[in-house]
XYZ file of C-alpha atoms in Angstrom:
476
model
C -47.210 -91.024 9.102
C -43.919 -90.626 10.296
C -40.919 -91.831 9.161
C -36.765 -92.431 9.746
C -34.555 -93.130 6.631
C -32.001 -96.077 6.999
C -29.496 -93.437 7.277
C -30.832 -91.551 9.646
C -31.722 -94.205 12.278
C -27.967 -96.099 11.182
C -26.287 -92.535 12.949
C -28.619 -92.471 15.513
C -27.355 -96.471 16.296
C -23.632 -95.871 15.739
C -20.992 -98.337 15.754
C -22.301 -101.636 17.699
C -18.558 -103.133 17.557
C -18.510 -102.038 21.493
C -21.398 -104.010 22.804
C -21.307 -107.442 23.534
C -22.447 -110.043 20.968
C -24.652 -111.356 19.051
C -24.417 -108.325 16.698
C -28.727 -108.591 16.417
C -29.301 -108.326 20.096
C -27.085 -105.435 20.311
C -29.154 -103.392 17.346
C -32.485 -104.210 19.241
C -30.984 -102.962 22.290
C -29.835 -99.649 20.614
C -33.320 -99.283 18.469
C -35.162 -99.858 21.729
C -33.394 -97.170 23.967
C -33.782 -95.029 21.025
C -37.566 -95.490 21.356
C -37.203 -95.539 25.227
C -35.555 -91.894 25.086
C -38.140 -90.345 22.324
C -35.424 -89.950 19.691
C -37.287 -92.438 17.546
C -40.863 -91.207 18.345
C -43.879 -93.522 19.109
C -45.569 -94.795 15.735
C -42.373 -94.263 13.094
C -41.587 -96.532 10.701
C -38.450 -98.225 10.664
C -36.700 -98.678 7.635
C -36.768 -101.768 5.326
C -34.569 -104.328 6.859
C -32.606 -104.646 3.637
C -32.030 -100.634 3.343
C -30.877 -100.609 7.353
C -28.356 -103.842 6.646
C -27.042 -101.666 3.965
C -26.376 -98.416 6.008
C -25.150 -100.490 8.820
C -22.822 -102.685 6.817
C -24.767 -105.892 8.372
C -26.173 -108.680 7.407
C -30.102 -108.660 6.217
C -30.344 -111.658 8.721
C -29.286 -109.646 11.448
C -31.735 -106.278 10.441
C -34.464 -109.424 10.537
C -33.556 -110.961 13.860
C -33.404 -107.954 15.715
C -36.994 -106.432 14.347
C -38.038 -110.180 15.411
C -36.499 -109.065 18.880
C -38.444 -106.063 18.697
C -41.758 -107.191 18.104
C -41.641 -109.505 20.394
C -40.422 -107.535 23.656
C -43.133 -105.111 22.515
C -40.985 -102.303 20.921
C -42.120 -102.627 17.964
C -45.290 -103.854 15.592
C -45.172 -105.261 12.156
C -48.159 -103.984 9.656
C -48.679 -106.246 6.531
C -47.476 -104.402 3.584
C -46.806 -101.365 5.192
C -43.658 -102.196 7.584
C -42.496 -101.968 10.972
C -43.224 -99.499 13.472
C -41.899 -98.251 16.860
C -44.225 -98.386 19.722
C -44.462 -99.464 23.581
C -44.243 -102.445 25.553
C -46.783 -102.843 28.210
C -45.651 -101.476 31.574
C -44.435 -99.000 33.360
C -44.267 -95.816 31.926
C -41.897 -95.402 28.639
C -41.588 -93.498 25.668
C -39.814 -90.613 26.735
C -36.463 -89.273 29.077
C -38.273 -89.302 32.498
C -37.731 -91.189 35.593
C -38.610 -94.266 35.750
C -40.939 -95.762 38.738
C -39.174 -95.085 41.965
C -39.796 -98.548 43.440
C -38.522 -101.371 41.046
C -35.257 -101.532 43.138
C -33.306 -99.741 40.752
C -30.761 -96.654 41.303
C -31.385 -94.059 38.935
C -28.270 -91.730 37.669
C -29.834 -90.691 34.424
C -31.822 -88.177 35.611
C -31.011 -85.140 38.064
C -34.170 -85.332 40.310
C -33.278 -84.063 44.014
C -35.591 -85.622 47.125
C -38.121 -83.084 48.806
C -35.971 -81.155 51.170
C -37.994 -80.437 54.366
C -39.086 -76.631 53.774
C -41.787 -78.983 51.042
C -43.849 -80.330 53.674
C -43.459 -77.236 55.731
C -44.561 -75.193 52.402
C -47.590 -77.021 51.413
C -49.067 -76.557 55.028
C -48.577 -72.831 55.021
C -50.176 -73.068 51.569
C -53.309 -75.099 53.235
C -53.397 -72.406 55.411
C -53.519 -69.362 53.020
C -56.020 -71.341 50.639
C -59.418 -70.492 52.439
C -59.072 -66.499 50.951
C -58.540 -68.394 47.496
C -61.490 -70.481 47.647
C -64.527 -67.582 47.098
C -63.133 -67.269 43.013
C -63.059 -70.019 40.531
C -59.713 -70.533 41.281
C -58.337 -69.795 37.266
C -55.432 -67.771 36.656
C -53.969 -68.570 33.101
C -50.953 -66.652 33.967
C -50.372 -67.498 37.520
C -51.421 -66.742 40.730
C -50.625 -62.501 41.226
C -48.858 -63.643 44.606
C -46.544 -65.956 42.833
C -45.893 -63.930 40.042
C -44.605 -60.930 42.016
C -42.482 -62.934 43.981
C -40.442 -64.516 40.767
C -40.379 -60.593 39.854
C -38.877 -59.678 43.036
C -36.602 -62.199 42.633
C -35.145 -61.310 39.070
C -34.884 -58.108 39.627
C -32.828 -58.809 42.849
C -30.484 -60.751 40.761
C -29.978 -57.749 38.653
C -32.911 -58.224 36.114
C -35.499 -55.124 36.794
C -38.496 -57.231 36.218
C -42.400 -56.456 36.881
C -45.375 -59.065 37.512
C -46.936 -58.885 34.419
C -43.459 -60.331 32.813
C -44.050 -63.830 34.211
C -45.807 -66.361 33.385
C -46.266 -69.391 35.859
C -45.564 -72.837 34.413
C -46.049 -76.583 35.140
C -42.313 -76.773 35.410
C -39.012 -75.417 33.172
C -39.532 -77.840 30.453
C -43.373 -76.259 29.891
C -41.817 -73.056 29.415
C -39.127 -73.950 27.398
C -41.874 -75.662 24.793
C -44.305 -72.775 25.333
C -41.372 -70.070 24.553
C -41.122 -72.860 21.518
C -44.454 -72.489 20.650
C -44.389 -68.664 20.269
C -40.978 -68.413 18.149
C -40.510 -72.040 16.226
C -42.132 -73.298 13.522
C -41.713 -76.175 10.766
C -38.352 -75.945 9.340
C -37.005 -73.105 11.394
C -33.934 -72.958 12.976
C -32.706 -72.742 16.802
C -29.564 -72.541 17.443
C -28.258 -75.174 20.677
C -25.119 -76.048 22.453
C -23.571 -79.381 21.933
C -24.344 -81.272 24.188
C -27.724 -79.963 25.392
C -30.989 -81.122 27.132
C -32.982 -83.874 26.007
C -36.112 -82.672 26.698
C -35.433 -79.899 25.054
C -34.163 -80.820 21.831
C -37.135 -83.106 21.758
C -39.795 -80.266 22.527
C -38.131 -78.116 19.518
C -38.096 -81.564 16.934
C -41.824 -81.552 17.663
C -42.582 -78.618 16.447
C -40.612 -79.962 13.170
C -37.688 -77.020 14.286
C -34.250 -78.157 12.803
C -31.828 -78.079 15.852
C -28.427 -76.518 14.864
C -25.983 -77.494 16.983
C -22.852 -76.107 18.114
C -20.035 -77.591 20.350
C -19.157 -76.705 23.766
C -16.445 -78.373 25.095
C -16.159 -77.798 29.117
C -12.249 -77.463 28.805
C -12.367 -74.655 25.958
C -15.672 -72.484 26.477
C -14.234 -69.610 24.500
C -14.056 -71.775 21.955
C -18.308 -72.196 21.807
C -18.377 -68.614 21.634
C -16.648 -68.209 17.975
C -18.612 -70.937 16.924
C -22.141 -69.438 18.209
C -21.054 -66.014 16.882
C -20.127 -67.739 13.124
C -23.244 -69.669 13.353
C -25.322 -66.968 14.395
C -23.792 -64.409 11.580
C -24.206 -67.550 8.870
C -27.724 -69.154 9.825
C -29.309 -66.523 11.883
C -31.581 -68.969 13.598
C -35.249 -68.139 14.442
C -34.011 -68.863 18.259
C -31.416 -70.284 20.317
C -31.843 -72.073 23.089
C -28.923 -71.371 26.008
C -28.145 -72.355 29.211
C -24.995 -70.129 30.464
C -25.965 -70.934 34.083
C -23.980 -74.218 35.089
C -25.126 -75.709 31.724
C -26.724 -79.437 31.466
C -24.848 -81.338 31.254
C -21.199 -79.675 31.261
C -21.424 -77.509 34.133
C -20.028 -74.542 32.193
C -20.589 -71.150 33.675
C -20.812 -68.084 31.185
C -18.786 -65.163 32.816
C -20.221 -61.666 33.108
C -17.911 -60.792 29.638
C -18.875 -63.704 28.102
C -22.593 -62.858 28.226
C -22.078 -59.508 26.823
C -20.387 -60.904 24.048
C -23.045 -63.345 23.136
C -25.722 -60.860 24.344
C -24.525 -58.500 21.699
C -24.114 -61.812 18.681
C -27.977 -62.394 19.209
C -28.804 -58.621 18.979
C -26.787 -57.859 15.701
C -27.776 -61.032 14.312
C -31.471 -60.327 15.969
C -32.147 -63.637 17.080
C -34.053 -64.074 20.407
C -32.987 -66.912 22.821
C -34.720 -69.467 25.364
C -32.996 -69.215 28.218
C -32.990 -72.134 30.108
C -31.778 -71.281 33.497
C -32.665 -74.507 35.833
C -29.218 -74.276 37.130
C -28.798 -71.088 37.854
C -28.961 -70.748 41.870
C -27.060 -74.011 42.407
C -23.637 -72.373 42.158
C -21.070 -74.412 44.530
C -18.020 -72.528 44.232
C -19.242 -69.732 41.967
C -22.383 -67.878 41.614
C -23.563 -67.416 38.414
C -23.909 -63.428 36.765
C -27.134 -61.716 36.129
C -29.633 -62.926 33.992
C -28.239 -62.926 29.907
C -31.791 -60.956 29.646
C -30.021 -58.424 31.761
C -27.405 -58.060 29.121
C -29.805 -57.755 25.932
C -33.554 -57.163 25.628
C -35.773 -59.697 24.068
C -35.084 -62.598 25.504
C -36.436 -65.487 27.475
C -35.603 -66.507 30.593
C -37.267 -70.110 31.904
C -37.179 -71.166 35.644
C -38.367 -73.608 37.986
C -38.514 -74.677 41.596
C -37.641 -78.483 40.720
C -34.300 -78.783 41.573
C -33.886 -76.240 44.686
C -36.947 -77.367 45.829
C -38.789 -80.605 44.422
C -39.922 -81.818 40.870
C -43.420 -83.081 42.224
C -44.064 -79.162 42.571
C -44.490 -78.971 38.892
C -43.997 -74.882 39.348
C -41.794 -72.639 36.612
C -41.998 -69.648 35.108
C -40.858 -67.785 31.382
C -39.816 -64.319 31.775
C -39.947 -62.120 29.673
C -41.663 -58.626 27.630
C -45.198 -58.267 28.799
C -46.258 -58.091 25.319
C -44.157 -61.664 24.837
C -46.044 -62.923 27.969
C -49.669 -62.197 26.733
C -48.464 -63.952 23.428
C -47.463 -66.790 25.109
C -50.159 -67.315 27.841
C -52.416 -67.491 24.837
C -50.322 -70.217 23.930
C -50.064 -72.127 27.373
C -54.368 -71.685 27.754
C -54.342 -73.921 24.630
C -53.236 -77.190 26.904
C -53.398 -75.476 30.296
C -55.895 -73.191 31.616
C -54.255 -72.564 34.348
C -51.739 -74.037 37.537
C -52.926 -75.319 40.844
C -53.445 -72.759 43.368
C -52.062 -75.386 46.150
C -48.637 -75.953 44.909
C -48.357 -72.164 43.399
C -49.223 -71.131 46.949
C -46.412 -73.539 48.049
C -43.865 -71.898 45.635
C -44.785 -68.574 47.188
C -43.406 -69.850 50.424
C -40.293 -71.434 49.576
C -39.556 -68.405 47.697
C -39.908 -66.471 50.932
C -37.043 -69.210 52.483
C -35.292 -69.860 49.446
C -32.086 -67.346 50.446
C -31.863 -68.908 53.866
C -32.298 -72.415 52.293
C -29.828 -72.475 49.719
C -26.415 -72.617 52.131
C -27.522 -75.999 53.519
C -28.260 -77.311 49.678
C -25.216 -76.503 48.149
C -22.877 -77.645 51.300
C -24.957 -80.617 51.093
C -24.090 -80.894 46.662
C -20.767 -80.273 47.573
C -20.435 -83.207 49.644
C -22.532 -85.481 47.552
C -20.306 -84.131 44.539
C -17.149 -85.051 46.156
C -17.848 -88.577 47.269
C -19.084 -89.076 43.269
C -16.003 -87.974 41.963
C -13.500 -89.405 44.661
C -15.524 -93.081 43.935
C -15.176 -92.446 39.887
C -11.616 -91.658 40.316
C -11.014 -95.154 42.198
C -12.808 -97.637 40.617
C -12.586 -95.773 37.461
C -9.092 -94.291 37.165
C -8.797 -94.128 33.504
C -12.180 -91.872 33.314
C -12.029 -88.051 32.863
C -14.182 -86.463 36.061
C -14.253 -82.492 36.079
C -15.732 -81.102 38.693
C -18.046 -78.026 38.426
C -18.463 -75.179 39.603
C -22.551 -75.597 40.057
C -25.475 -77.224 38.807
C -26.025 -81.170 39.656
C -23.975 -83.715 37.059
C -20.629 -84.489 36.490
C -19.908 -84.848 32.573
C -17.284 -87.817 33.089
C -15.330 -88.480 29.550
C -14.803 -92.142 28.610
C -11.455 -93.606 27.280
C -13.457 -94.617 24.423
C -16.341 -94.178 22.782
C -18.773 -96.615 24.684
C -21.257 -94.799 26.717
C -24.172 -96.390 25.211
C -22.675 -100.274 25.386
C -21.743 -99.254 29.849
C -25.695 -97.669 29.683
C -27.242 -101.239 28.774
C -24.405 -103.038 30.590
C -25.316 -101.146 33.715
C -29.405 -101.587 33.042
C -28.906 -105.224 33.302
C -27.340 -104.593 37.038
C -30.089 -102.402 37.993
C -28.278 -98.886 37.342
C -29.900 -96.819 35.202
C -27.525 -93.771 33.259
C -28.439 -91.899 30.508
C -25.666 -92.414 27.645
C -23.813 -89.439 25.952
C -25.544 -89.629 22.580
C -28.968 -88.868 24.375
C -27.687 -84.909 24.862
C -26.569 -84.564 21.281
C -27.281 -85.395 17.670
C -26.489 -88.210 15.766
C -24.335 -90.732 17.534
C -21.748 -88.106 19.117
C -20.609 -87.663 22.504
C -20.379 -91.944 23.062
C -17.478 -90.859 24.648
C -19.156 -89.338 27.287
C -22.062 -89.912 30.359
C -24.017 -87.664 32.470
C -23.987 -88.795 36.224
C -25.769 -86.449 38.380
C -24.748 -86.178 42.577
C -28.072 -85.733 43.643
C -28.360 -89.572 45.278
C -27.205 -89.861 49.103
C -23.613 -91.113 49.443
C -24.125 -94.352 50.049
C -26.260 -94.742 47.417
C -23.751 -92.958 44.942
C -21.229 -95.339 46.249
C -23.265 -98.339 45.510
C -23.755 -97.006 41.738
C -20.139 -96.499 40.821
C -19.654 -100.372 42.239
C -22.520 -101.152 39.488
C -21.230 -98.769 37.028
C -17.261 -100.070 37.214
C -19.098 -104.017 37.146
C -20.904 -102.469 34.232
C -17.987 -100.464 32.232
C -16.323 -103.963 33.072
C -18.482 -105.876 31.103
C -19.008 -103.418 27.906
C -14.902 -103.718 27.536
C -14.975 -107.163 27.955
C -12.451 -106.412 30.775
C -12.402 -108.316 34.179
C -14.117 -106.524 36.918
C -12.333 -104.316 39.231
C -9.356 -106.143 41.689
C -11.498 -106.921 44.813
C -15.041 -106.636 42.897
C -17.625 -108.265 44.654
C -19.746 -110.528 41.784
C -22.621 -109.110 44.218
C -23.668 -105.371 44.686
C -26.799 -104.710 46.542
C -29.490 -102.573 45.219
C -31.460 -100.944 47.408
């Protein structure tokens, strides 16, 4: 049975003096999101209420009142004698960072999750049509299909990566490969190495394999600065993995330069520590375009990919490259949940592989528009808000004037906004100071969610809304 000390879960909640009162309903609302996100995992038991007053320097009235919340929205169950536990409401889906359902009405900026372009459609009928000369075999290939396979090779090794067939292996999307590269290098109280902040997903996938994360800052407006601290850390811990994204990374949109990966590439080799890399963002450079492949610069590691966000997340198709000895290892691993892919939507892949180069110019003039009318509306209706732009990938990391991402995140809920709050992509309760908003909405809609979000950064300061504020915002 799992379970989360007082102290543990009081740094996961933080400071609740910047949401609204009464101070009870503001600790449910943290303890549920914290369930709602998977940082408190299904079935846990809470603390006593009288060790959690303590760590939180509240009241054991208000610990009671907002279990009593709990229980009764559905986030949590009492046992006699043996405490309180987290669990789910019934409803729609919950329980973990994913999308929620795509027809409540709601606008949803907490996750980066790009419409089907048109080359989708246009893909899965070519695949229709190459699927008769599949349909004589049984249709299992725990690796991937050949076709596809060859095609991701030709495709690293054009981006300076020499790379053969038999080092991929096909994937139900990037976060199956980053928990199968997991799978094959983690273990109960090892150490990976991660940048601060990170991907949620992620440094969920390595907690449940009872990893210990190690994180280590990267601040957007001082990369060299994450360098020393990965080379101490490396030298000091030397991690059983690390787990990198130097293309565009999620969420700050920092791009690792060509000198910059050698120097890292040559950290993890002295300190022999192989690394997941997670590289998701890697062909959506805007006004840069990102080096070869950190594999290029060091043998041994792991590069993850995926069609989902130059293509569509309903594809469910990545891939791990990497040594073909590493790849047999792991496809053992993958067989144990996954025999194999569908042949449809691998088929599909094949084709917008084909298109991808001739594809990409329309998507990225189409970001940079979408990323321009996000920032120009955050720096309006939001003046005192930090909003770098990047030079790829799909978010803006916008930094707050204080730290109160978490208290805009339930303001905005309540409006019908959904954001995922700067905590979520760290550890502990760091990086309140800071939210994710991704450009990957049309412009109108974008428009219509900064309205929400300044009504909803309004409300978590207490301040009156914006001069000229409609009461009323439309969601659509």
């Amino acid at each position: 049975m799992e379970s989360t000390s007082a102290r543990a879960l009081a740094a996961l909640v933080g400071d609740l003096g910047t949401d609204r009162p009464p101070r009870y309903a503001a600790l449910a609302g943290r303890i549920r999101r914290l369930v709602a996100d998977g940082r408190v995992p299904l079935g846990t038991r809470l603390p006593a209420e009288r060790e959690l007053a303590t760590a939180l320097a509240l009241s054991r009235a208000t610990v009671t009142a907002a279990y009593t919340r709990l229980r009764e929205d559905g986030w949590a169950t009492a046992r006699q004698g043996a405490g309180t536990f987290a669990a789910l409401p019934a409803g729609p889906h919950r329980g973990a960072w994913v999308p929620g359902p795509a027809d409540d009405g709601a606008i949803d900026l907490a996750h980066a999750a790009p419409a089907a372009p048109a080359t989708v459609p246009a893909a899965l009928a070519s695949a229709l049509e190459e699927l008769p000369r599949h349909l004589a075999s049984h249709g299992y290939h725990p690796a991937g299909l050949p076709d596809l396979r060859a095609r991701v090779a030709e495709r690293y090794t054009a981006r300076g990566l020499p790379t053969t067939p038999e080092q991929v292996l096909v994937t139900n999307g990037a976060l199956h490969g980053v928990s199968i590269a997991f799978a094959g290098l983690l273990g109960r109280g090892r150490r990976v190495l991660v940048e601060q902040p990170s991907y949620p997903n992620a440094l969920q996938a390595a907690r449940a394999l009872g990893a210990r994360v190690v994180p280590t800052a990267l601040d957007p407006e001082r990369p060299g600065a994450w360098l020393d601290a990965a080379e101490q850390t490396l030298d000091a811990v030397r991690p059983a993995a690390a787990y990198l994204m130097p293309d565009f990374q999620n969420p700050t949109g920092v791009l690792l330069d060509a000198a910059g990966r050698e120097r890292l590439a040559r950290a993890l080799r002295r300190s022999g520590v192989p690394a997941v890399v997670d590289e998701t963002f890697a062909e959506l450079g805007l006004d840069a375009t990102a080096p070869p492949p950190l594999a290029a610069y060091g043998a041994g590691h792991l590069s993850v990919g995926t069609l989902s966000k130059v293509a569509w997340g309903g594809l469910r198709v990545g891939w791990v490259r990497a040594e073909a000895d590493v790849v047999r290892r792991l496809t053992a691993v993958a067989v144990r949940t996954s025999m194999s892919g569908p042949v449809v939507e691998q088929l599909a892949a094949c084709a917008l592989l084909d298109g991808l180069d001739a594809a990409l110019p329309a998507l990225r003039e189409q970001l940079r528009g979408r990323r321009a009318v996000l920032a120009a509306e955050l720096r309006t209706r939001l003046p005192s808000w930090r909003v770098p732009e990047p030079a790829g990938g799909l978010v803006l990391w916008c930094g707050l004037p204080s730290p109160r991402s978490r208290a805009v995140v339930a303001a905005a809920e309540r409006l019908g906004l959904r954001l995922a709050a700067g905590p979520l992509f760290g550890t502990g309760h760091a990086l309140d100071d800071r939210l994710r908003l991704p450009y990957t909405q049309p412009p109108d809609v974008l428009r219509r969610a900064v309205a929400l979000l300044a009504r909803a950064d309004a409300e978590a300061t207490g301040a009156r809304p914006p001069v000229g504020e409609s009461r009323e915002v439309a969601v659509v």
